[in-house]
Short mmCIF file of C-alpha atoms and ligand atoms in Angstrom, two decimals:
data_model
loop_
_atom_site.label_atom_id
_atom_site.label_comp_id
_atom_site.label_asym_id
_atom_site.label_seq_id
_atom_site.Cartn_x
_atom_site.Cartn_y
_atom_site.Cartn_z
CA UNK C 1297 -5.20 -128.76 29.19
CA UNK C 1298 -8.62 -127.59 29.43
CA UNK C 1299 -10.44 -126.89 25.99
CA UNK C 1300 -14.22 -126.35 25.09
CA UNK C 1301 -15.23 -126.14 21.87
CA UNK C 1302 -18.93 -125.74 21.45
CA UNK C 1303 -20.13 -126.69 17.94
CA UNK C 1304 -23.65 -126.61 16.02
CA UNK C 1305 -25.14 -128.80 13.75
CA UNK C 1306 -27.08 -126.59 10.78
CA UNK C 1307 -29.46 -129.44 9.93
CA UNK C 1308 -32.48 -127.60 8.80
CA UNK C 1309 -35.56 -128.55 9.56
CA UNK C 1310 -36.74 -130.86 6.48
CA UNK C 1311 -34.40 -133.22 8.19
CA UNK C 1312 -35.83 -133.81 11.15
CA UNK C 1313 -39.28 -134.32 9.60
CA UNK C 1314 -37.23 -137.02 7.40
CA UNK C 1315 -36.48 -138.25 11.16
CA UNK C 1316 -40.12 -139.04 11.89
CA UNK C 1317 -40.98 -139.91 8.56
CA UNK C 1318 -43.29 -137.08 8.03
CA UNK C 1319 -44.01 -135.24 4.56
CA UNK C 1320 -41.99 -132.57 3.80
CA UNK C 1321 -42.81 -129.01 5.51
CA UNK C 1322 -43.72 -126.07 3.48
CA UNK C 1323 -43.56 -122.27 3.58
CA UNK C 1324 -40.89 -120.16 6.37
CA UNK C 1325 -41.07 -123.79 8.43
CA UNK C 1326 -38.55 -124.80 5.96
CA UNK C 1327 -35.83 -122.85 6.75
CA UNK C 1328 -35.60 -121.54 10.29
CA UNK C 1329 -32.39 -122.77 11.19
CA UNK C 1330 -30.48 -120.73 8.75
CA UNK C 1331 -33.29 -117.61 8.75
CA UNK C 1332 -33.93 -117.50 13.01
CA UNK C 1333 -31.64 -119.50 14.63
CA UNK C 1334 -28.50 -118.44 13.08
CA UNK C 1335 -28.87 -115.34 14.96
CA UNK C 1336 -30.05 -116.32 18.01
CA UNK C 1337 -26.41 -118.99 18.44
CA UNK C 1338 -24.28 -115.87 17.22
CA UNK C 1339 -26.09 -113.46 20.10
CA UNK C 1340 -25.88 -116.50 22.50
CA UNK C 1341 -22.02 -116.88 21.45
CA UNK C 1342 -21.18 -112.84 21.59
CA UNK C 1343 -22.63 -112.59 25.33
CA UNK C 1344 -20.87 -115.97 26.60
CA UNK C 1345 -17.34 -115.36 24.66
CA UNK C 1346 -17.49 -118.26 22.90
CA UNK C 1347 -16.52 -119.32 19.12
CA UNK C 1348 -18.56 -121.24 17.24
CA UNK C 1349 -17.98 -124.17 15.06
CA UNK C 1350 -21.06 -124.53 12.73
CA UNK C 1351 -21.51 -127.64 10.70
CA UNK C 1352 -23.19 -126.54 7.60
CA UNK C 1353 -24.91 -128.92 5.06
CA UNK C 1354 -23.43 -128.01 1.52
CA UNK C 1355 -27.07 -128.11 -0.75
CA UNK C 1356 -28.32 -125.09 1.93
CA UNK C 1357 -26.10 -122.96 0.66
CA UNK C 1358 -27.54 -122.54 -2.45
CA UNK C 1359 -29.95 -120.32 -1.00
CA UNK C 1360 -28.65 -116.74 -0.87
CA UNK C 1361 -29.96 -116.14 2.25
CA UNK C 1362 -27.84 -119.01 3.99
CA UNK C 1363 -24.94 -118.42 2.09
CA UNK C 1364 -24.82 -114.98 3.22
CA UNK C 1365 -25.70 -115.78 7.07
CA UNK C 1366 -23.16 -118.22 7.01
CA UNK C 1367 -20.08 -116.07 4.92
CA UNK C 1368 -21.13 -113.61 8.36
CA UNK C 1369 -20.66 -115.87 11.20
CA UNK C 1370 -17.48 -117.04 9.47
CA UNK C 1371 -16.75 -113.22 9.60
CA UNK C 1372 -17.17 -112.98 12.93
CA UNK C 1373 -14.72 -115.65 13.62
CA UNK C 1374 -16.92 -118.62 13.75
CA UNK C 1375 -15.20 -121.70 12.09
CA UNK C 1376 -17.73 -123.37 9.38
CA UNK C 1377 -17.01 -127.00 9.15
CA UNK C 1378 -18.46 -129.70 6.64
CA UNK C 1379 -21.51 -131.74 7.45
CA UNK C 1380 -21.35 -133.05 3.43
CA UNK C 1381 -23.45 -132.04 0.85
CA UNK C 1382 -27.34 -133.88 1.42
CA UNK C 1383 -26.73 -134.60 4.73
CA UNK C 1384 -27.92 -138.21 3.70
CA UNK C 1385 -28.63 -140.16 6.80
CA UNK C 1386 -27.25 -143.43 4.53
CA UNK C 1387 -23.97 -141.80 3.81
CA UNK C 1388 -21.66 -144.51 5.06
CA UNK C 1389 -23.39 -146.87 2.86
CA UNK C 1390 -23.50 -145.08 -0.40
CA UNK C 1391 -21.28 -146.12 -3.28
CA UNK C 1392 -17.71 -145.37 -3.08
CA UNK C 1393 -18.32 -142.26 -5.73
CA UNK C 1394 -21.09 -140.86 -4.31
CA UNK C 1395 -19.68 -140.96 -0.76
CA UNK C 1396 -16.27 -139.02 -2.34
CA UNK C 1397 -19.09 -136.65 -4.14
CA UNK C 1398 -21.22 -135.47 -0.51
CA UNK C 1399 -17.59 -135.00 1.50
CA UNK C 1400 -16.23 -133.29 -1.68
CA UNK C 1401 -19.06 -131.29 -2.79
CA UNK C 1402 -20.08 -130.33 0.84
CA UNK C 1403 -16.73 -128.58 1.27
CA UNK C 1404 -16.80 -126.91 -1.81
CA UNK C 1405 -20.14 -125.38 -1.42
CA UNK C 1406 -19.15 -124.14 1.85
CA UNK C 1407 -15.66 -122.83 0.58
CA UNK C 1408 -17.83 -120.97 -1.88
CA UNK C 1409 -20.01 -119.19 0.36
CA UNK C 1410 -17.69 -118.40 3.26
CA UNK C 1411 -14.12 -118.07 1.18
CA UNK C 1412 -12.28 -120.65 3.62
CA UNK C 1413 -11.90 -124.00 2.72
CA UNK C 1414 -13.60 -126.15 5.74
CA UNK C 1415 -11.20 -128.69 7.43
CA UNK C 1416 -13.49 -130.38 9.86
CA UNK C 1417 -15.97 -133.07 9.01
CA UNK C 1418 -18.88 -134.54 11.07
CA UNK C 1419 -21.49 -137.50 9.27
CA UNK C 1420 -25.28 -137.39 9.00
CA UNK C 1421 -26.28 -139.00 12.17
CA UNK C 1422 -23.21 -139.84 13.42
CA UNK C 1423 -23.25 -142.79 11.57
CA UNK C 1424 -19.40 -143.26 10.17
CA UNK C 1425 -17.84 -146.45 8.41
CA UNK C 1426 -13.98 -146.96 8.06
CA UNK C 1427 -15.20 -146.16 4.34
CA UNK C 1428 -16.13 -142.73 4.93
CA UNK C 1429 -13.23 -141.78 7.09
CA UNK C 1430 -10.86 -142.59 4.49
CA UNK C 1431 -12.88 -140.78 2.22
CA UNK C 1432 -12.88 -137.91 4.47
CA UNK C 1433 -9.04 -138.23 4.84
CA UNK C 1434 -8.61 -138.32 1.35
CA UNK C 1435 -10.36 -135.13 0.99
CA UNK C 1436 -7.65 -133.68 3.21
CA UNK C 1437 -9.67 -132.95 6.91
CA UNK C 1438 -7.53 -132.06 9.73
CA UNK C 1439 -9.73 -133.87 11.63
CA UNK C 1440 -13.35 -135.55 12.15
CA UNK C 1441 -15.85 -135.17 14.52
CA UNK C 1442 -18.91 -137.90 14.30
CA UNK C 1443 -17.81 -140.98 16.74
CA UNK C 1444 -20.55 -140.44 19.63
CA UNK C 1445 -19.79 -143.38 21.89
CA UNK C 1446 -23.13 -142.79 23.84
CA UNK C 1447 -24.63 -146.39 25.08
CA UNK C 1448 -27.75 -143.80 26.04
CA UNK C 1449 -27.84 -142.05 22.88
CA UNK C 1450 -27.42 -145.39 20.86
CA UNK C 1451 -30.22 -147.03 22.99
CA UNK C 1452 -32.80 -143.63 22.44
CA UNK C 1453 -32.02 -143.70 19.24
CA UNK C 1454 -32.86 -147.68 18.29
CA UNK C 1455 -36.16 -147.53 20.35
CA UNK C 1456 -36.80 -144.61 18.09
CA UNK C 1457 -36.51 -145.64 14.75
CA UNK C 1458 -38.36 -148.82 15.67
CA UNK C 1459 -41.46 -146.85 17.33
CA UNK C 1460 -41.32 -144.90 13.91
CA UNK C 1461 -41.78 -148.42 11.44
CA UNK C 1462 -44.18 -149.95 14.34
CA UNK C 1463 -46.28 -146.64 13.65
CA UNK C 1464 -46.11 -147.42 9.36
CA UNK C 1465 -43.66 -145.00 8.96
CA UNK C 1466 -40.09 -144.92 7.73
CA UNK C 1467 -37.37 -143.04 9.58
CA UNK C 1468 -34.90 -141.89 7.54
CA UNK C 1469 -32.38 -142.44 10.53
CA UNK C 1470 -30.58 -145.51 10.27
CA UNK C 1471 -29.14 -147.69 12.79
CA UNK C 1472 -25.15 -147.67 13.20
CA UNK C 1473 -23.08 -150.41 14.79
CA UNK C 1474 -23.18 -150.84 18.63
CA UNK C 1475 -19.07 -151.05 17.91
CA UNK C 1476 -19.20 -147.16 18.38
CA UNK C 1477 -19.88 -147.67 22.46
CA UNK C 1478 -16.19 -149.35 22.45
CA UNK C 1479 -14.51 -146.06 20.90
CA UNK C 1480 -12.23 -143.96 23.13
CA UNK C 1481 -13.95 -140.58 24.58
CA UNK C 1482 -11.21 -138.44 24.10
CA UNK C 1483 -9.40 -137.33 21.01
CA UNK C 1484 -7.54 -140.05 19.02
CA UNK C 1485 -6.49 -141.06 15.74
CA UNK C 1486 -8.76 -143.90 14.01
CA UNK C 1487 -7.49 -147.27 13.33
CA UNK C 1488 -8.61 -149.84 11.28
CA UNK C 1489 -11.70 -150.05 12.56
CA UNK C 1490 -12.03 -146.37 13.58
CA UNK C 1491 -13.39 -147.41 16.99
CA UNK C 1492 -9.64 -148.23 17.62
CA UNK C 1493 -6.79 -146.38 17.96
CA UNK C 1494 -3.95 -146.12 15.46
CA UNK C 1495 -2.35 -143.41 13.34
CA UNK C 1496 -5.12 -142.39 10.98
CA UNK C 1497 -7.17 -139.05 11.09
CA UNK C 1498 -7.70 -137.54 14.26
CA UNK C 1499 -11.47 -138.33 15.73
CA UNK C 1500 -12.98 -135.53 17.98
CA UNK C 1501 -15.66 -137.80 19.57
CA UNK C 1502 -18.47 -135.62 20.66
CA UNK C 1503 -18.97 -135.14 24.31
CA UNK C 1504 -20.23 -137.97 27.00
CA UNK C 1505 -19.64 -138.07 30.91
CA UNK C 1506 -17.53 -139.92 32.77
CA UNK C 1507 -18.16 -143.29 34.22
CA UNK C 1508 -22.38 -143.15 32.29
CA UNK C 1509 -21.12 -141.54 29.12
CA UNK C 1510 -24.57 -139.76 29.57
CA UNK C 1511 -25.01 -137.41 26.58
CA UNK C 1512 -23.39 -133.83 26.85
CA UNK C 1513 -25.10 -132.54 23.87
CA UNK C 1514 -27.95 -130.48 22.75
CA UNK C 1515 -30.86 -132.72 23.32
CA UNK C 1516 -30.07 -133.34 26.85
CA UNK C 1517 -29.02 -129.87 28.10
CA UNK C 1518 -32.34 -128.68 26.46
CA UNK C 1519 -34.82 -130.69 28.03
CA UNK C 1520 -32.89 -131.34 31.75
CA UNK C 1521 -33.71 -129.23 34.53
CA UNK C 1522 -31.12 -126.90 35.12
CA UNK C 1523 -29.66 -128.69 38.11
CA UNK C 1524 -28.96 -131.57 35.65
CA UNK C 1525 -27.70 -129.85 33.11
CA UNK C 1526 -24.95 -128.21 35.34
CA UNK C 1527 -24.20 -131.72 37.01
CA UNK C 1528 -23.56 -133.30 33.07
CA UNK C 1529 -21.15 -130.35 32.78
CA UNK C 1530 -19.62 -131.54 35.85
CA UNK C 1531 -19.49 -134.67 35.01
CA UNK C 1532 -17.31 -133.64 31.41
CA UNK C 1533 -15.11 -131.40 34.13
CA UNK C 1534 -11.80 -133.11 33.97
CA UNK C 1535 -11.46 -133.66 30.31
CA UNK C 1536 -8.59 -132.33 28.28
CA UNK C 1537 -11.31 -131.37 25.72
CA UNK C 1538 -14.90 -131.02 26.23
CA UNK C 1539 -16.41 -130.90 22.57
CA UNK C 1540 -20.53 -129.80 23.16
CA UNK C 1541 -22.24 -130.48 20.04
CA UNK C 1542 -25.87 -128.36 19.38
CA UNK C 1543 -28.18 -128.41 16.90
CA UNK C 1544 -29.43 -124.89 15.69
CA UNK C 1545 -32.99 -126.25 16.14
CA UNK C 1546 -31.90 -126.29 19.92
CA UNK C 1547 -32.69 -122.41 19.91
CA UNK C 1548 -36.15 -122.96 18.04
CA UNK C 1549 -39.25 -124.05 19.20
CA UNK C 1550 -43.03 -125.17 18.20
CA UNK C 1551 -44.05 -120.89 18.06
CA UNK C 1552 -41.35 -120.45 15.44
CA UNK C 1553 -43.61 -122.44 13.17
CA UNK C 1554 -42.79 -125.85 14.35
CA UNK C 1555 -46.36 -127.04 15.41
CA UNK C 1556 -46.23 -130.45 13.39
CA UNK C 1557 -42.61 -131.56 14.31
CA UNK C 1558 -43.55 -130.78 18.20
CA UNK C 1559 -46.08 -133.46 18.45
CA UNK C 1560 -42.93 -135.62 17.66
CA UNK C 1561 -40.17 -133.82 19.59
CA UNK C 1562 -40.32 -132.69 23.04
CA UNK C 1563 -37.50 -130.17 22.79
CA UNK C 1564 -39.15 -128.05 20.59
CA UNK C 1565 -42.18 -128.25 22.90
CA UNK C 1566 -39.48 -126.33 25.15
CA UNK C 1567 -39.64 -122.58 24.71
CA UNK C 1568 -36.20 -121.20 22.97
CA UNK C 1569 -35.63 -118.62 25.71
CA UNK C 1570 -35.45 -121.31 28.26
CA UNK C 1571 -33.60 -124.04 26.03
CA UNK C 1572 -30.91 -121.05 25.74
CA UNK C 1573 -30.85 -120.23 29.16
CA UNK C 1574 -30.09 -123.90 30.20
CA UNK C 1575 -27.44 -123.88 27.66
CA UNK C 1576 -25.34 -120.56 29.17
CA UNK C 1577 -25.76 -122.19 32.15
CA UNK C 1578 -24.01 -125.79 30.92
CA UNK C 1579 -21.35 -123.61 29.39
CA UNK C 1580 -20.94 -121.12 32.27
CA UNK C 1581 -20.09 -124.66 34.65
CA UNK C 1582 -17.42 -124.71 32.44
CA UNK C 1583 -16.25 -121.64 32.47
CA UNK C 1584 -15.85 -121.29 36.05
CA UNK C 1585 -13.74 -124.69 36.00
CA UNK C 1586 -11.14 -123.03 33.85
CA UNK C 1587 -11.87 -123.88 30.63
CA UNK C 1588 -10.93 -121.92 27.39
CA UNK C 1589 -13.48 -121.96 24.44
CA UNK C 1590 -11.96 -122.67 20.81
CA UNK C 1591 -13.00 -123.97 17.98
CA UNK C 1592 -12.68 -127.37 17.20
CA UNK C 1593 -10.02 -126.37 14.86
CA UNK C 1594 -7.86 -125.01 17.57
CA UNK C 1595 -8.60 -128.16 19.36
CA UNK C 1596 -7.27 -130.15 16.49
CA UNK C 1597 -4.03 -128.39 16.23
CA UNK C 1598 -4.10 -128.76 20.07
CA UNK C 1599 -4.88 -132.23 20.07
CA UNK C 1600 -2.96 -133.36 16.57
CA UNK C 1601 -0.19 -134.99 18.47
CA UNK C 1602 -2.86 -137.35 19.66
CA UNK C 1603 -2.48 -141.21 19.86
ZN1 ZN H 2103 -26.87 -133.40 11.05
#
């Protein structure tokens, strides 16, 4: 079996400004993800024949504007999946009610504004607990998709939030347990802990290579050369599923009104046209290896017999 799904991660862009522990941005800045790069995944998606799976954040839907955006790529056959309510970074270590109250609410906000009731769950930051996943469970997902067994992304990520306090600041990124580099890269059903197998929910863990586990995601395809980009596709070739995760602020960059945030992030000092053009290139190594693009709902059903 040979399965793709691509999915994106609607974080808008107050969250990555929580990231670097920066004030909160004000005016159009605030919203670009739902109000520019919405569009620009759906166009990207039409041309390359590919279905999206869009993580939306609950609390953005209260905006019309979203809601709407989102109810029409859900029209157009994109599956919208659950990335809980405040897409709080500390959402595996919230209270047990509070954690039930972001997977809960998130779904219903997002059942609201698109009709379907989501059955796919990823966590703020990738940062999962056996907690949460039972919570998730409970809430009746088909499936999850957070575990990012990345030693490269883990590592990045550390550094990070530790350059951020040595600079005064406080990231609102929190570190997760290095456990999450033992996890299996290919679907499975969580045990108890999730990093091991048993007969729990089934875990969609978001793309790495072979042999490395370099990143396949967003980040990386964005700011590689193309060369590299199409050799981490290669390196995913061979999987049963390949499960690329974006970020719609991988279509956006520092002239969409992102000046402050690109002093902090150099892929949005990348211009969108070429971040996209790296991405159809990632995805078209795929495609000429055979693969089929689904949603990571298909995959699930696909996958569901998964040990
Ligand atoms: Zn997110």
């Amino acid at each position: 079996m040979r399965l793709c799904a691509v999915s994106v991660d609607l974080d808008e862009i107050p969250n990555y400004f929580g990231i670097h522990g920066l004030g909160e941005p004000q005016g159009p800045a605030r919203t670009l993800v739902y109000d520019v790069a919405l569009d620009r995944l759906a166009s990207m998606a039409a041309e390359l024949s590919v279905p999206l799976t869009l993580f939306a954040i609950g609390s953005d839907l209260s905006r019309e504007r979203a809601a709407a955006g989102l109810k029409a790529a859900c029209d157009r056959g994109f599956e919208v999946a659950n990335h809980s309510l405040d897409h709080r970074y500390d959402l595996a270590r919230l209270a047990p009610d509070e954690m039930r109250r972001q997977v809960t609410e998130g779904a219903s906000a997002i059942e609201r504004a698109t009709g379907i009731a989501p059955v796919g769950f990823r966590a703020p930051g990738y940062t999962v607990t056996d907690e949460l996943l039972a919570v998730v469970s409970e809430a009746g997902a088909l499936y999850d998709s957070s575990v990012f067994p990345c030693p490269a992304y883990f590592a990045a990520k550390t550094a990070k939030i530790a350059a951020i306090a040595l600079l005064g600041r406080t990231s609102r990124s929190i570190v997760d347990t290095p456990s999450v580099l033992r996890a299996p890269t290919r679907p499975y059903r969580i045990g108890r802990p999730y990093w091991k197998r048993g007969n729990g929910l089934l875990e969609l863990p978001i793309q790495v290579t072979r042999g490395l586990r370099l990143p396949f995601f967003g980040t990386s395809l964005t700011l590689a050369a193309p060369s590299m980009g199409r050799s981490l596709a290669r390196g995913c070739i061979g999987e049963p599923l390949v499960n690329l995760e974006l970020h719609g602020i991988d279509v956006l960059d520092e002239h969409d009104g992102l000046q402050a945030l690109a002093k902090h992030q150099p892929d949005v000092r990348v211009g969108h046209e070429k971040k996209m053009s790296r991405l159809r290139a990632a995805v078209g190594e795929l495609a000429g290896a055979g693969y089929t693009f689904v949603t990571l709902r298909e995959a699930a059903r696909a996958f569901q017999d998964a040990a």
